[in-house]
Structure formats: structure tokens, C-alpha cells
Short mmCIF file of C-alpha atoms in Angstrom, two decimals:
data_model
loop_
_atom_site.label_atom_id
_atom_site.label_comp_id
_atom_site.label_asym_id
_atom_site.label_seq_id
_atom_site.Cartn_x
_atom_site.Cartn_y
_atom_site.Cartn_z
CA MET A 1249 164.90 29.47 113.86
CA ALA A 1250 167.07 31.84 110.96
CA GLU A 1251 168.23 30.47 107.97
CA PRO A 1252 172.57 29.80 107.97
CA MET A 1253 174.10 33.42 106.47
CA ASP A 1254 176.92 33.04 103.87
CA VAL A 1255 180.19 34.54 105.46
CA VAL A 1256 182.53 37.02 103.21
CA THR A 1257 185.85 36.52 104.11
CA CYS A 1258 188.28 39.59 103.07
CA ASP A 1259 191.42 42.06 104.95
CA VAL A 1260 189.03 45.34 104.34
CA ALA A 1261 186.23 45.76 103.46
CA VAL A 1262 185.46 49.53 101.95
CA ILE A 1263 181.50 50.61 102.53
CA GLY A 1264 181.37 52.86 99.36
CA GLY A 1265 182.11 52.82 96.21
CA GLY A 1266 182.53 56.09 94.96
CA PRO A 1267 186.26 58.62 94.97
CA ALA A 1268 187.07 57.91 98.68
CA GLY A 1269 186.07 54.27 98.76
CA LEU A 1270 186.81 52.93 95.14
CA THR A 1271 190.22 54.90 95.80
CA ALA A 1272 190.70 53.57 99.04
CA ALA A 1273 190.75 50.42 97.83
CA THR A 1274 192.82 50.96 94.92
CA GLU A 1275 195.47 51.30 96.88
CA LEU A 1276 195.24 49.58 99.83
CA ARG A 1277 195.06 46.36 96.28
CA ARG A 1278 198.54 48.76 95.18
CA ALA A 1279 200.11 48.06 98.41
CA GLY A 1280 199.63 43.97 98.29
CA VAL A 1281 196.63 43.59 101.37
CA PRO A 1282 195.36 40.33 99.01
CA ASN A 1283 191.31 40.61 99.41
CA VAL A 1284 190.15 43.87 99.31
CA VAL A 1285 186.24 44.25 98.85
CA VAL A 1286 183.90 46.40 97.49
CA LEU A 1287 180.02 47.56 98.96
CA GLU A 1288 178.94 49.74 96.65
CA ARG A 1289 175.06 49.70 97.00
CA GLU A 1290 174.00 51.67 93.85
CA GLU A 1291 174.37 48.83 91.35
CA GLN A 1292 177.31 50.42 89.64
CA ALA A 1293 180.14 52.51 91.21
CA GLY A 1294 182.03 55.54 91.02
CA GLY A 1295 179.74 57.81 92.98
CA ILE A 1296 177.20 61.18 92.47
CA PRO A 1297 180.22 62.48 89.96
CA ARG A 1298 178.32 59.19 87.86
CA HIS A 1299 175.39 61.26 86.83
CA SER A 1300 177.89 65.10 86.90
CA ASP A 1301 177.54 65.04 83.05
CA HIS A 1302 180.39 68.53 82.89
CA THR A 1303 183.90 69.13 82.50
CA GLY A 1304 185.50 69.44 86.02
CA TYR A 1305 186.71 66.49 87.69
CA GLY A 1306 190.02 64.47 88.98
CA LEU A 1307 192.60 67.48 88.74
CA ARG A 1308 193.84 67.34 92.50
CA ASP A 1309 194.13 63.66 92.51
CA ARG A 1310 194.60 62.85 88.45
CA ARG A 1311 196.20 65.46 87.06
CA ALA A 1312 193.23 66.07 84.17
CA VAL A 1313 190.17 67.57 83.89
CA LEU A 1314 187.56 65.34 82.93
CA THR A 1315 184.16 65.53 82.94
CA GLY A 1316 182.28 63.36 85.94
CA PRO A 1317 181.15 59.99 84.23
CA ALA A 1318 184.30 59.68 83.38
CA TYR A 1319 186.00 60.39 86.61
CA ALA A 1320 183.67 57.77 87.91
CA ARG A 1321 184.96 55.57 84.96
CA ALA A 1322 188.94 55.91 85.39
CA LEU A 1323 188.13 55.45 89.14
CA VAL A 1324 186.50 52.11 88.99
CA ALA A 1325 188.77 50.82 85.86
CA ASP A 1326 191.07 51.03 88.14
CA ALA A 1327 190.04 49.53 91.34
CA HIS A 1328 189.48 46.35 89.07
CA GLU A 1329 192.47 46.36 87.41
CA SER A 1330 194.15 46.56 90.83
CA GLY A 1331 192.35 42.90 91.63
CA VAL A 1332 189.07 44.89 93.93
CA ASP A 1333 186.39 42.92 94.63
CA VAL A 1334 184.15 45.43 93.57
CA ARG A 1335 180.34 44.03 94.13
CA THR A 1336 177.20 46.77 93.40
CA GLY A 1337 173.72 46.36 94.21
CA SER A 1338 175.58 45.54 97.52
CA MET A 1339 173.92 46.95 100.43
CA VAL A 1340 174.94 47.65 104.31
CA THR A 1341 171.80 47.34 107.13
CA GLY A 1342 173.31 46.54 109.84
CA TRP A 1343 176.13 44.93 111.69
CA ALA A 1344 176.49 41.29 113.18
CA GLU A 1345 177.46 41.56 116.95
CA ASP A 1346 180.37 41.59 116.82
CA GLY A 1347 180.93 44.52 114.30
CA SER A 1348 180.63 42.65 111.36
CA PRO A 1349 179.34 44.17 108.21
CA LEU A 1350 175.55 43.13 107.10
CA VAL A 1351 174.86 43.30 103.46
CA THR A 1352 171.87 42.43 101.24
CA SER A 1353 172.21 42.04 97.73
CA PRO A 1354 170.47 40.21 94.77
CA VAL A 1355 172.08 36.46 95.88
CA GLY A 1356 170.69 37.55 99.49
CA ARG A 1357 171.75 38.22 103.23
CA ALA A 1358 176.14 38.12 104.31
CA ARG A 1359 178.41 39.42 107.10
CA VAL A 1360 181.31 40.17 106.00
CA ALA A 1361 184.57 38.92 107.85
CA ALA A 1362 186.95 41.79 107.63
CA GLY A 1363 190.05 43.17 109.53
CA ALA A 1364 189.74 46.29 109.20
CA ILE A 1365 186.49 48.39 107.02
CA VAL A 1366 185.97 51.51 105.48
CA LEU A 1367 183.14 54.01 105.92
CA ALA A 1368 183.22 55.67 102.46
CA THR A 1369 179.17 56.79 102.76
CA GLY A 1370 179.63 60.51 101.27
CA ALA A 1371 177.17 62.95 102.19
CA ARG A 1372 174.17 63.65 100.86
CA GLU A 1373 171.07 66.63 100.02
CA ARG A 1374 168.28 67.84 102.39
CA PRO A 1375 165.52 66.87 100.46
CA ARG A 1376 162.49 68.84 100.70
CA ALA A 1377 160.59 67.06 103.84
CA ALA A 1378 164.23 67.35 106.11
CA ARG A 1379 164.61 71.34 104.95
CA MET A 1380 160.63 71.51 106.09
CA ILE A 1381 159.57 74.42 103.50
CA PRO A 1382 155.37 75.39 103.37
CA GLY A 1383 153.65 75.13 100.70
CA ASP A 1384 151.90 72.31 98.13
CA ARG A 1385 153.03 69.29 97.51
CA PRO A 1386 153.59 68.99 94.06
CA ALA A 1387 155.49 66.77 91.01
CA GLY A 1388 158.24 69.02 90.12
CA VAL A 1389 160.70 69.24 93.68
CA TYR A 1390 164.19 67.65 92.66
CA THR A 1391 167.18 67.86 94.79
CA THR A 1392 170.49 68.28 92.54
CA GLY A 1393 171.29 64.37 92.67
CA GLN A 1394 167.73 63.24 92.16
CA LEU A 1395 167.45 66.25 89.04
CA GLN A 1396 171.06 64.48 87.63
CA GLY A 1397 169.53 60.35 88.22
CA LEU A 1398 166.60 62.32 86.31
CA VAL A 1399 168.95 63.56 83.31
CA HIS A 1400 172.14 61.89 83.17
CA LEU A 1401 170.83 58.41 84.34
CA ARG A 1402 167.00 58.41 83.03
CA HIS A 1403 167.42 60.63 79.55
CA ARG A 1404 164.03 61.79 81.14
CA SER A 1405 162.97 65.97 80.98
CA VAL A 1406 162.05 67.42 84.07
CA GLY A 1407 160.60 71.32 83.21
CA SER A 1408 160.72 74.99 81.52
CA ARG A 1409 161.18 76.79 83.68
CA ALA A 1410 163.05 76.83 87.30
CA VAL A 1411 163.98 77.84 89.96
CA VAL A 1412 167.58 76.86 91.81
CA VAL A 1413 167.81 77.38 95.08
CA GLY A 1414 171.35 78.42 96.86
CA SER A 1415 174.15 79.06 95.34
CA GLU A 1416 177.10 77.47 95.90
CA LEU A 1417 179.06 74.94 93.59
CA VAL A 1418 176.73 72.68 93.08
CA SER A 1419 174.04 75.13 92.30
CA TRP A 1420 175.95 75.97 89.50
CA SER A 1421 175.95 72.38 88.39
CA ALA A 1422 172.11 72.09 88.36
CA VAL A 1423 172.03 74.55 86.67
CA LEU A 1424 174.62 73.70 83.74
CA THR A 1425 172.06 70.04 84.20
CA LEU A 1426 168.95 72.46 83.54
CA ARG A 1427 170.64 73.35 80.77
CA GLU A 1428 170.90 70.14 79.20
CA ALA A 1429 167.25 68.98 80.48
CA GLY A 1430 165.63 71.57 78.27
CA CYS A 1431 164.69 73.37 81.92
CA SER A 1432 165.88 77.13 81.64
CA THR A 1433 166.97 78.91 85.05
CA ASP A 1434 164.75 82.17 85.63
CA LEU A 1435 166.15 82.58 89.25
CA MET A 1436 168.37 81.16 91.98
CA ALA A 1437 167.97 82.52 95.46
CA THR A 1438 169.55 81.67 98.46
CA GLN A 1439 169.95 83.42 102.00
CA ALA A 1440 173.72 84.53 101.64
CA SER A 1441 174.04 87.53 101.10
CA ARG A 1442 176.81 87.02 98.45
CA VAL A 1443 176.79 84.36 96.18
CA GLU A 1444 178.39 81.28 97.62
CA THR A 1445 180.95 79.92 94.87
CA PRO A 1446 183.98 81.92 94.23
CA ALA A 1447 183.72 85.74 92.42
CA GLY A 1448 185.19 84.52 89.16
CA LEU A 1449 182.90 81.56 88.39
CA ALA A 1450 179.56 83.05 89.56
CA LEU A 1451 180.66 85.70 87.41
CA ALA A 1452 180.41 83.78 84.38
CA GLY A 1453 177.94 81.86 85.15
CA ARG A 1454 175.84 84.83 85.85
CA THR A 1455 177.68 85.62 81.68
CA VAL A 1456 175.99 82.64 80.32
CA PHE A 1457 173.25 81.99 81.61
CA GLY A 1458 171.86 85.73 82.52
CA PHE A 1459 168.95 84.76 84.94
CA PRO A 1460 168.93 87.26 88.32
CA ILE A 1461 170.08 85.80 92.07
CA ALA A 1462 167.92 86.91 93.84
CA ARG A 1463 170.14 87.47 97.39
CA ARG A 1464 169.22 86.86 101.80
CA THR A 1465 166.42 85.17 99.71
CA ARG A 1466 164.63 82.02 101.34
CA LEU A 1467 162.09 79.74 99.71
CA ALA A 1468 159.03 80.61 102.33
CA ARG A 1469 156.70 78.26 100.00
CA ILE A 1470 156.13 75.90 97.39
CA ILE A 1471 152.33 76.40 95.00
CA GLY A 1472 151.12 73.75 92.66
CA ARG A 1473 148.85 71.35 92.74
CA ASP A 1474 149.67 68.70 90.77
CA ARG A 1475 152.72 70.20 89.67
CA VAL A 1476 155.11 73.53 90.81
CA GLU A 1477 153.34 76.61 89.13
CA GLY A 1478 155.65 78.71 91.09
CA VAL A 1479 157.25 79.61 94.46
CA GLU A 1480 157.11 82.21 97.32
CA LEU A 1481 160.14 84.09 98.10
CA GLU A 1482 160.59 85.47 101.27
CA HIS A 1483 163.59 89.06 101.53
CA LEU A 1484 165.04 88.35 105.00
CA ASP A 1485 165.65 91.90 105.93
CA THR A 1486 162.23 93.09 104.45
CA GLY A 1487 160.26 89.90 104.88
CA ALA A 1488 158.46 91.36 101.71
CA ARG A 1489 157.46 88.20 99.83
CA THR A 1490 157.44 88.27 96.07
CA ARG A 1491 155.86 85.22 93.92
CA VAL A 1492 157.95 83.48 90.87
CA PRO A 1493 155.96 81.44 88.15
CA CYS A 1494 158.15 77.80 87.11
CA ASP A 1495 157.36 74.66 86.46
CA THR A 1496 160.73 72.94 88.64
CA VAL A 1497 161.82 73.88 91.65
CA ILE A 1498 165.87 72.04 92.18
CA LEU A 1499 166.71 73.00 95.90
CA THR A 1500 170.33 72.62 96.10
CA GLY A 1501 173.18 71.76 98.89
CA ASP A 1502 172.30 71.48 102.18
CA TRP A 1503 174.86 68.79 102.74
CA VAL A 1504 174.53 66.05 105.43
CA PRO A 1505 176.94 62.83 106.04
CA ASP A 1506 174.71 59.17 104.71
CA ASN A 1507 176.35 58.67 108.26
CA GLU A 1508 173.04 56.38 109.23
CA LEU A 1509 176.12 53.42 109.47
CA THR A 1510 178.38 55.50 111.99
CA ARG A 1511 175.49 55.61 113.88
CA LEU A 1512 174.34 51.88 113.92
CA ARG A 1513 178.25 51.70 114.55
CA GLY A 1514 177.96 53.57 118.09
CA LEU A 1515 180.63 55.89 116.73
CA GLU A 1516 181.61 59.17 118.17
CA LEU A 1517 180.40 62.13 115.87
CA GLY A 1518 182.07 64.73 115.17
CA ASP A 1519 180.62 68.05 116.28
CA GLY A 1520 178.64 69.69 113.39
CA HIS A 1521 179.30 67.76 110.78
CA ARG A 1522 177.73 65.06 112.18
CA GLY A 1523 180.09 62.61 110.65
CA PRO A 1524 181.93 59.90 112.52
CA LEU A 1525 185.01 61.44 114.49
CA VAL A 1526 188.17 61.17 113.98
CA ASP A 1527 191.91 61.27 113.80
CA MET A 1528 194.66 62.93 111.41
CA ALA A 1529 194.97 58.89 110.01
CA LEU A 1530 190.97 58.58 109.46
CA ARG A 1531 191.11 56.36 112.80
CA THR A 1532 187.25 56.32 114.01
CA SER A 1533 186.19 55.13 118.18
CA ALA A 1534 185.70 51.69 116.83
CA PRO A 1535 189.43 50.22 116.69
CA GLY A 1536 189.80 48.98 112.96
CA VAL A 1537 187.16 51.18 111.61
CA PHE A 1538 188.56 53.94 109.44
CA ALA A 1539 186.66 56.54 107.29
CA ALA A 1540 187.09 58.86 104.36
CA GLY A 1541 185.83 61.08 101.70
CA ASN A 1542 182.39 63.28 102.14
CA LEU A 1543 181.02 61.33 105.51
CA LEU A 1544 183.84 63.41 107.07
CA HIS A 1545 183.46 66.68 105.51
CA PRO A 1546 180.34 67.37 103.70
CA VAL A 1547 180.61 68.04 101.49
CA ASP A 1548 184.29 69.15 99.80
CA THR A 1549 184.98 68.29 95.97
CA ALA A 1550 185.32 64.08 94.39
CA ASP A 1551 189.23 64.97 93.87
CA VAL A 1552 189.63 65.66 97.96
CA ALA A 1553 188.03 62.39 99.16
CA ALA A 1554 189.73 60.71 96.88
CA LEU A 1555 192.78 61.49 98.22
CA ASP A 1556 191.43 60.70 101.04
CA GLY A 1557 191.00 57.85 99.62
CA ARG A 1558 194.80 57.21 99.43
CA HIS A 1559 194.99 58.91 103.13
CA VAL A 1560 193.14 55.86 104.37
CA ALA A 1561 195.61 53.05 102.73
CA ASP A 1562 198.27 54.16 104.46
CA ALA A 1563 196.50 53.76 108.15
CA VAL A 1564 194.08 51.05 106.95
CA HIS A 1565 197.61 48.83 106.06
CA ALA A 1566 199.66 50.21 109.38
CA TRP A 1567 196.56 48.22 111.60
CA LEU A 1568 196.69 45.19 109.09
CA SER A 1569 200.53 45.49 109.81
CA GLY A 1570 199.77 45.13 113.56
CA GLU A 1571 200.01 48.75 114.82
CA ARG A 1572 198.30 49.40 116.95
CA VAL A 1573 197.68 52.85 118.22
CA GLN A 1574 198.05 54.07 122.00
CA ARG A 1575 198.51 58.04 122.27
CA PRO A 1576 196.45 60.28 123.68
CA ALA A 1577 194.51 61.86 121.68
CA VAL A 1578 193.86 65.93 121.40
CA ARG A 1579 189.97 67.61 121.09
CA LEU A 1580 189.70 70.38 117.74
CA ILE A 1581 187.27 72.63 118.48
CA ALA A 1582 185.46 74.88 115.91
CA GLU A 1583 184.23 78.00 117.24
CA GLU A 1584 181.88 80.25 115.50
CA PRO A 1585 182.17 81.55 112.81
CA PHE A 1586 183.18 78.18 112.68
CA ALA A 1587 180.58 75.35 111.92
CA TRP A 1588 183.04 72.20 112.16
CA VAL A 1589 186.84 71.09 111.83
CA ALA A 1590 187.60 67.65 110.02
CA PRO A 1591 189.32 65.85 111.45
CA GLY A 1592 188.18 66.56 115.24
CA LEU A 1593 191.07 64.67 115.83
CA LEU A 1594 195.53 64.83 117.07
CA ARG A 1595 197.21 62.67 118.34
CA PRO A 1596 200.96 64.12 119.21
CA GLY A 1597 203.02 61.97 116.23
CA ASP A 1598 200.84 61.48 113.60
CA PRO A 1599 200.70 62.55 110.39
CA PRO A 1600 200.02 64.98 108.99
CA PRO A 1601 196.11 65.05 107.45
CA SER A 1602 195.39 64.32 103.92
CA ARG A 1603 197.28 67.28 101.68
CA GLY A 1604 198.38 68.84 104.97
CA ARG A 1605 194.91 70.67 106.15
CA LEU A 1606 192.24 70.72 108.08
CA LEU A 1607 189.07 71.34 106.47
CA LEU A 1608 186.32 73.29 108.30
CA TRP A 1609 183.29 74.79 107.71
CA GLY A 1610 182.25 78.70 107.47
CA THR A 1611 178.66 80.79 108.69
CA GLU A 1612 180.26 84.56 107.53
CA HIS A 1613 181.95 85.71 104.98
CA ARG A 1614 185.94 86.80 105.53
CA ALA A 1615 187.88 88.31 102.62
CA LEU A 1616 191.40 87.73 105.12
CA PRO A 1617 191.10 85.77 108.11
CA ARG A 1618 192.59 86.14 111.18
CA VAL A 1619 192.81 81.97 112.18
CA VAL A 1620 193.36 81.77 116.25
CA VAL A 1621 194.64 79.37 117.15
CA GLU A 1622 194.71 77.75 121.61
CA GLN A 1623 194.94 75.79 123.22
CA GLY A 1624 194.20 75.70 127.58
CA GLY A 1625 193.81 79.81 126.90
CA THR A 1626 197.16 80.23 125.60
CA VAL A 1627 197.97 80.73 122.20
CA ILE A 1628 200.17 78.14 120.05
CA SER A 1629 199.16 79.92 116.17
CA ARG A 1630 198.06 82.89 114.69
CA ARG A 1631 198.38 84.37 111.13
CA ARG A 1632 196.43 85.84 108.80
CA ILE A 1633 195.03 83.44 106.04
CA PRO A 1634 195.25 84.47 102.34
CA TRP A 1635 191.77 82.93 101.39
CA PRO A 1636 188.62 84.03 102.28
CA LEU A 1637 185.90 81.53 103.99
CA ALA A 1638 182.59 81.94 102.96
CA PRO A 1639 179.50 80.34 103.65
CA GLY A 1640 178.97 77.23 101.37
CA ARG A 1641 182.77 76.72 100.78
CA MET A 1642 185.11 75.02 102.42
CA PHE A 1643 187.71 76.43 104.08
CA ARG A 1644 191.14 74.50 104.08
CA LEU A 1645 193.94 75.80 107.16
CA PRO A 1646 197.72 74.51 107.38
CA TYR A 1647 197.63 72.03 109.76
CA GLY A 1648 200.90 74.20 110.99
CA MET A 1649 199.02 75.80 112.47
CA VAL A 1650 197.90 73.09 114.76
CA ALA A 1651 201.26 71.04 115.04
CA ALA A 1652 202.29 72.00 118.05
CA ALA A 1653 199.37 70.47 120.60
CA ARG A 1654 200.77 68.88 122.98
CA ALA A 1655 198.85 66.21 124.71
CA GLY A 1656 197.12 66.33 128.00
CA ALA A 1657 197.55 70.52 127.66
CA GLY A 1658 193.22 70.38 127.18
CA ASP A 1659 191.36 71.34 124.22
CA VAL A 1660 192.37 72.66 120.63
CA THR A 1661 189.88 75.58 120.15
CA ILE A 1662 190.11 77.13 116.35
CA ARG A 1663 188.69 80.73 116.25
CA LEU A 1664 189.43 83.68 114.34
CA GLY A 1665 190.84 86.62 115.77
#
């Protein structure tokens, strides 16, 4: 016979204590919601910024430029000061039959009975096994998150010579962390034809650090028995292979949402990104369950995730106040070279999404892309966008381009024209 389980009752349960979850919880408390609980599996709340010890955080949401740890501390302080019940070391492991989260913590197991749920579990980089990289299985292979946790949280050394795989923003974050750990970056390798970060940042990075960047290059093999001794790189156009000696390999980017709870709950998933499918108010397919942050768009900056949290708080508050949406939704479809679009549903009459932007992920470089939006075979908008489309970077599309979509007129397709 199963032991009785404790029940935690609250108005809102927020699963995930990163920028999106903490901001959503803080905004809900400030709006007068009495009992908001954040469930965070780590021993400290704050998310990825906790161990990303470089500057550049907080510009959009806090109008300040902070280091990652300072930004995380500010978010946690806001939550505590507003009266949020932040429960660290509390892992949501599944769902009860009635859809309530089941939590395991040092004090035991509990069921959380909440009036509304916000999923803010974020995203992660694929580890080596998921990338199916051939070769030996030595020590010294990390994702950026693993590297930063070792260096900034555990204060451990990692090696002396590294190859960084990827050239996104997070790749340069890895370079900074390696430098702090006393490990030089000897090479950055990317399968893209261009560096995936903005040209100015990439130029500054090359100038400061001085290492070469191998484009159109993939990691073909890792070499080493007990410790990494080198890597074998393959040029995608010629097939030529080169061996590069190193003792550390950092795998960056290649983000996936932390969607295990999403799938266990049976929520409908979005096309491409595999996070929950949501509308402009960030409602999921389950009544009273919302989602926010990089779970929906893996991966954007921490401050954009935080603004998602601020945005979803309005919809959660409306739900708690008795608002039940019945309007039909229109599906948004991203065509190549767009991999996905988020949010993926539009309900005519809803407010615009966070910051008035749809987020899309591209697989090609286009300097000034011309975007066409169609519904039911009819073009409803066409516009030249004055910023580039690039792999490894979020592409932001003004919501006004899809705002004219009508219920019952078919899916809305977003493509290049």
C-alpha cells in the first residue's frame, strides 16, 4: 500500500527557477496573486546565468548590463522580496492523474495542487552522445553548460588547449570561460559558412583571442584513451581531414528544449523546436497550463526569456480571474529556410506576443530577407526585413505581418519571397 503523499496547495506553480520562471512568479505576486510557488531542481535558483560569469545580461528586462551571476541574484532577490515561495532542490518528476505536478525533494514526495501551472524548464545543449560523434570516449569533452558549472561553480580546472565546436553566442561564452580557467582556445570549428554571431562581435572575438575559425568544418572524431589527445576535423566541401592536438573539446549550441515534462503531460508539441505549442498568450494545449522562456524557443537570450515570463503572467492572472478562451486558433507554419516559429498559434483577438515579435530559427544566411506571409494561398503581408537571417541566431519577425490572419481561413505560412 502506497504511503500517503503530502499535498502542497497554491494558486500558481512555476516549474523552473531560471529567468522566465522567476520573472513570471514575481510579476504574479506583484499583481496580487497570493500564493505562487517556484519549483527548482537545482540547489540554487537563477538558471544558466548563475554559472555564466561574463557581462551582457539584463539589458532588455532590467535596463542594465550585468554579469550572469549578478543577474541571477537580482532575479532571485526580486522573487523573494515579492513573496514568492522559491523551493530549490525540488524536482518535478511526473504528473498525477488529475494533472498535478509530482515533486521529489529532500523532505520527501509531494503533489502540488495549483490553480495554474507555468512550465519554464528552459533548454540545454545536446551532449556528445546525442550528437553521435565517433571516436574514443576520453575525459575532457564538455558542453558549455558543463564547462561553466565546473569552472564557475565548482572552481575546477579543465585542461590547457581546447577546440570549441560551434560559433554561436554561447560558443564565445565558452571561450571566455576557458580563458578564466587558464585554458587557451586553439581553434573554433563550425559547419556554417559564416560565423553565426554578428560580424562585429566575431571580429572582436578573433582580435582579442587570436585563434583561427574553421568554417564548413565538422567534428569527425575524438581521439584519446583516458584524456582527449586531439580531434579529427573534416571539411564539408572537400572531405579533407585534419588532426588537431588538444586536451579539451567544448560542444556548444545545438539546443533542445527540456521538454520531458511537456511530453509526459501529453501537451501538443510545436513543429521543429519540440517545445510545447502555445498561442500568443503562451497558453498550451492543456487548460490552465502555460509555458514561457527557452522551453519555447531554444535558445534566446536570458532577458528575452525573462520578458516571456512577464508576458505570461498577464495570461495566468486572467485565467485565475475566470477568463476562459474559446476563440479558435490559426496554426503558424514556418517554411524552409525557417526551421520553426514560436509562438505557433494565433487566436484572432489576442494581444500581440512578447515584445511584439514572433521568433523564428533560420538555417541559411540572408542579408536582408524578404518575408512573405500567406493564409489559405493568399498573401496577407510581404516585407523586406532590415536585419539578417542567420543560422545560430534568433530571427525576430514583427507581429504585424501575421496580425491580419482570420479564423477559419486556413493555416498561416511564413516563407521567404
